[in-house]
Amino acid sequence: HVQLVESGGGSVQAGGPLRLSCAVSGYGLSYLCKGWFRQGLGNEREGVASIYAGGGSPVYADSVKGRFTISLDHAKKTLYLQMNSLKPEDTAMYYCAVCWRCNDGTWRLPGGFRYWGQGTQVTVS
């Protein structure tokens, strides 16, 4: 059974950084598609960044490209989202999620992800 536990959310001033962590247990990270999603108040959940199963270059939503970085620590079995130059519009609940397979056409879609973290709030003011 795959479990995800997130940490690292909080409140930050615009322009500041924040790093989110997602500890994954129950399955090897290399074999999973790994993603970060967010959901602002009144908005639909949207894909922010992803690393496909087997590795390869990460993919990002246009709204965060150049500011956010998704990365892995295999030894710690942890997924990270480094967020720099944060903007008020980045305020949202952030979720990590994994699934068995994703691609350019599916990584943004929450419905394709099987396992989810509990979410961590990020507030930018």
PDB file of C-alpha atoms in Angstrom:
ATOM      1  CA  HIS A   1       0.000   0.000   0.000  1.00  0.00           C
ATOM      2  CA  VAL A   2       1.506   3.334  -1.065  1.00  0.00           C
ATOM      3  CA  GLN A   3       1.442   6.130   1.484  1.00  0.00           C
ATOM      4  CA  LEU A   4       2.439   9.767   1.082  1.00  0.00           C
ATOM      5  CA  VAL A   5       3.079  12.222   3.907  1.00  0.00           C
ATOM      6  CA  GLU A   6       3.667  15.862   3.119  1.00  0.00           C
ATOM      7  CA  SER A   7       5.349  18.603   5.083  1.00  0.00           C
ATOM      8  CA  GLY A   8       6.778  22.064   4.623  1.00  0.00           C
ATOM      9  CA  GLY A   9       3.826  24.311   3.940  1.00  0.00           C
ATOM     10  CA  GLY A  10       3.298  27.629   5.652  1.00  0.00           C
ATOM     11  CA  SER A  11       2.996  31.353   5.189  1.00  0.00           C
ATOM     12  CA  VAL A  12       5.576  33.357   3.282  1.00  0.00           C
ATOM     13  CA  GLN A  13       5.909  36.842   1.869  1.00  0.00           C
ATOM     14  CA  ALA A  14       5.757  37.381  -1.858  1.00  0.00           C
ATOM     15  CA  GLY A  15       9.121  36.793  -3.463  1.00  0.00           C
ATOM     16  CA  GLY A  16      10.214  34.333  -0.817  1.00  0.00           C
ATOM     17  CA  PRO A  17      11.017  30.619  -1.038  1.00  0.00           C
ATOM     18  CA  LEU A  18       9.415  27.542   0.442  1.00  0.00           C
ATOM     19  CA  ARG A  19      10.193  23.853   0.079  1.00  0.00           C
ATOM     20  CA  LEU A  20       7.616  21.107   0.288  1.00  0.00           C
ATOM     21  CA  SER A  21       8.502  17.507   1.068  1.00  0.00           C
ATOM     22  CA  CYS A  22       6.592  14.310   0.409  1.00  0.00           C
ATOM     23  CA  ALA A  23       7.773  11.074   2.023  1.00  0.00           C
ATOM     24  CA  VAL A  24       6.678   8.058  -0.007  1.00  0.00           C
ATOM     25  CA  SER A  25       6.461   4.531   1.390  1.00  0.00           C
ATOM     26  CA  GLY A  26       5.182   1.245   0.097  1.00  0.00           C
ATOM     27  CA  TYR A  27       6.682   1.264  -3.396  1.00  0.00           C
ATOM     28  CA  GLY A  28       9.865   2.215  -5.191  1.00  0.00           C
ATOM     29  CA  LEU A  29       9.903   5.810  -6.349  1.00  0.00           C
ATOM     30  CA  SER A  30      11.615   4.923  -9.601  1.00  0.00           C
ATOM     31  CA  TYR A  31       8.625   2.902 -10.739  1.00  0.00           C
ATOM     32  CA  LEU A  32       6.064   5.587 -10.070  1.00  0.00           C
ATOM     33  CA  CYS A  33       4.984   8.733 -11.819  1.00  0.00           C
ATOM     34  CA  LYS A  34       5.305  11.477  -9.192  1.00  0.00           C
ATOM     35  CA  GLY A  35       3.531  14.799  -9.203  1.00  0.00           C
ATOM     36  CA  TRP A  36       2.665  17.909  -7.275  1.00  0.00           C
ATOM     37  CA  PHE A  37      -0.782  19.440  -7.568  1.00  0.00           C
ATOM     38  CA  ARG A  38      -2.416  22.465  -6.027  1.00  0.00           C
ATOM     39  CA  GLN A  39      -5.927  23.678  -5.416  1.00  0.00           C
ATOM     40  CA  GLY A  40      -6.711  27.279  -4.635  1.00  0.00           C
ATOM     41  CA  LEU A  41      -9.947  28.354  -2.995  1.00  0.00           C
ATOM     42  CA  GLY A  42     -12.745  27.966  -5.515  1.00  0.00           C
ATOM     43  CA  ASN A  43     -10.435  26.509  -8.136  1.00  0.00           C
ATOM     44  CA  GLU A  44     -10.008  23.087  -9.614  1.00  0.00           C
ATOM     45  CA  ARG A  45      -7.012  21.002  -8.656  1.00  0.00           C
ATOM     46  CA  GLU A  46      -4.214  21.551 -11.165  1.00  0.00           C
ATOM     47  CA  GLY A  47      -0.960  19.850 -11.977  1.00  0.00           C
ATOM     48  CA  VAL A  48       2.115  21.854 -11.003  1.00  0.00           C
ATOM     49  CA  ALA A  49       5.056  19.571 -11.762  1.00  0.00           C
ATOM     50  CA  SER A  50       5.799  15.927 -12.425  1.00  0.00           C
ATOM     51  CA  ILE A  51       8.568  13.388 -12.876  1.00  0.00           C
ATOM     52  CA  TYR A  52       7.568  10.385 -14.943  1.00  0.00           C
ATOM     53  CA  ALA A  53       8.220   6.797 -13.941  1.00  0.00           C
ATOM     54  CA  GLY A  54      11.727   5.820 -14.937  1.00  0.00           C
ATOM     55  CA  GLY A  55      13.021   9.371 -14.682  1.00  0.00           C
ATOM     56  CA  GLY A  56      13.607  11.876 -17.421  1.00  0.00           C
ATOM     57  CA  SER A  57      13.312  15.630 -17.401  1.00  0.00           C
ATOM     58  CA  PRO A  58      10.645  17.037 -15.110  1.00  0.00           C
ATOM     59  CA  VAL A  59       7.655  18.831 -16.564  1.00  0.00           C
ATOM     60  CA  TYR A  60       6.063  21.982 -15.207  1.00  0.00           C
ATOM     61  CA  ALA A  61       2.955  24.045 -15.561  1.00  0.00           C
ATOM     62  CA  ASP A  62       3.634  27.276 -17.431  1.00  0.00           C
ATOM     63  CA  SER A  63       2.592  29.295 -14.378  1.00  0.00           C
ATOM     64  CA  VAL A  64       5.482  27.931 -12.288  1.00  0.00           C
ATOM     65  CA  LYS A  65       8.148  27.243 -14.896  1.00  0.00           C
ATOM     66  CA  GLY A  66      11.439  28.836 -13.924  1.00  0.00           C
ATOM     67  CA  ARG A  67      10.335  29.340 -10.312  1.00  0.00           C
ATOM     68  CA  PHE A  68       9.524  25.833  -9.031  1.00  0.00           C
ATOM     69  CA  THR A  69      11.735  22.744  -9.088  1.00  0.00           C
ATOM     70  CA  ILE A  70      10.599  19.178  -8.492  1.00  0.00           C
ATOM     71  CA  SER A  71      13.240  16.723  -7.338  1.00  0.00           C
ATOM     72  CA  LEU A  72      13.784  13.320  -5.735  1.00  0.00           C
ATOM     73  CA  ASP A  73      15.951  11.882  -3.015  1.00  0.00           C
ATOM     74  CA  HIS A  74      15.845   8.137  -3.618  1.00  0.00           C
ATOM     75  CA  ALA A  75      17.748   7.315  -0.453  1.00  0.00           C
ATOM     76  CA  LYS A  76      15.217   9.220   1.643  1.00  0.00           C
ATOM     77  CA  LYS A  77      12.290   8.131  -0.546  1.00  0.00           C
ATOM     78  CA  THR A  78      11.201  11.722  -0.640  1.00  0.00           C
ATOM     79  CA  LEU A  79       9.809  13.993  -3.325  1.00  0.00           C
ATOM     80  CA  TYR A  80      10.428  17.734  -3.063  1.00  0.00           C
ATOM     81  CA  LEU A  81       8.992  20.888  -4.532  1.00  0.00           C
ATOM     82  CA  GLN A  82      11.289  23.884  -4.203  1.00  0.00           C
ATOM     83  CA  MET A  83       9.266  27.040  -4.741  1.00  0.00           C
ATOM     84  CA  ASN A  84      11.066  30.329  -5.347  1.00  0.00           C
ATOM     85  CA  SER A  85       9.838  33.823  -6.171  1.00  0.00           C
ATOM     86  CA  LEU A  86       6.460  32.980  -4.739  1.00  0.00           C
ATOM     87  CA  LYS A  87       3.451  35.057  -5.751  1.00  0.00           C
ATOM     88  CA  PRO A  88       0.104  35.573  -4.014  1.00  0.00           C
ATOM     89  CA  GLU A  89      -1.523  33.566  -6.806  1.00  0.00           C
ATOM     90  CA  ASP A  90       0.532  30.546  -5.690  1.00  0.00           C
ATOM     91  CA  THR A  91      -1.583  30.430  -2.531  1.00  0.00           C
ATOM     92  CA  ALA A  92      -3.238  27.018  -2.439  1.00  0.00           C
ATOM     93  CA  MET A  93      -3.380  23.634  -0.812  1.00  0.00           C
ATOM     94  CA  TYR A  94      -0.540  21.593  -2.301  1.00  0.00           C
ATOM     95  CA  TYR A  95      -0.694  17.843  -2.739  1.00  0.00           C
ATOM     96  CA  CYS A  96       1.811  15.243  -3.800  1.00  0.00           C
ATOM     97  CA  ALA A  97       0.503  12.255  -5.697  1.00  0.00           C
ATOM     98  CA  VAL A  98       1.780   9.160  -7.473  1.00  0.00           C
ATOM     99  CA  CYS A  99       0.510   6.738 -10.068  1.00  0.00           C
ATOM    100  CA  TRP A 100       1.911   3.877 -12.094  1.00  0.00           C
ATOM    101  CA  ARG A 101       2.253   5.727 -15.365  1.00  0.00           C
ATOM    102  CA  CYS A 102       1.835   9.195 -16.809  1.00  0.00           C
ATOM    103  CA  ASN A 103       2.887  11.070 -19.911  1.00  0.00           C
ATOM    104  CA  ASP A 104       2.720  14.459 -21.562  1.00  0.00           C
ATOM    105  CA  GLY A 105      -1.007  14.102 -22.022  1.00  0.00           C
ATOM    106  CA  THR A 106      -1.925  12.951 -18.534  1.00  0.00           C
ATOM    107  CA  TRP A 107       0.429  14.321 -15.888  1.00  0.00           C
ATOM    108  CA  ARG A 108      -1.733  17.394 -15.316  1.00  0.00           C
ATOM    109  CA  LEU A 109      -4.853  15.352 -14.690  1.00  0.00           C
ATOM    110  CA  PRO A 110      -5.638  14.610 -11.018  1.00  0.00           C
ATOM    111  CA  GLY A 111      -7.927  11.748 -12.003  1.00  0.00           C
ATOM    112  CA  GLY A 112      -4.998   9.731 -13.266  1.00  0.00           C
ATOM    113  CA  PHE A 113      -3.199   9.685  -9.932  1.00  0.00           C
ATOM    114  CA  ARG A 114      -3.962   6.852  -7.566  1.00  0.00           C
ATOM    115  CA  TYR A 115      -2.366   7.813  -4.266  1.00  0.00           C
ATOM    116  CA  TRP A 116      -2.407  11.228  -2.592  1.00  0.00           C
ATOM    117  CA  GLY A 117      -0.870  12.996   0.337  1.00  0.00           C
ATOM    118  CA  GLN A 118      -3.028  14.798   2.861  1.00  0.00           C
ATOM    119  CA  GLY A 119      -2.168  18.241   1.508  1.00  0.00           C
ATOM    120  CA  THR A 120      -0.217  21.150   2.943  1.00  0.00           C
ATOM    121  CA  GLN A 121      -1.307  24.774   2.852  1.00  0.00           C
ATOM    122  CA  VAL A 122       0.870  27.420   1.234  1.00  0.00           C
ATOM    123  CA  THR A 123      -0.119  31.047   1.765  1.00  0.00           C
ATOM    124  CA  VAL A 124       1.721  33.878   0.011  1.00  0.00           C
ATOM    125  CA  SER A 125       1.003  37.457   1.028  1.00  0.00           C
TER     126      SER A 125
END
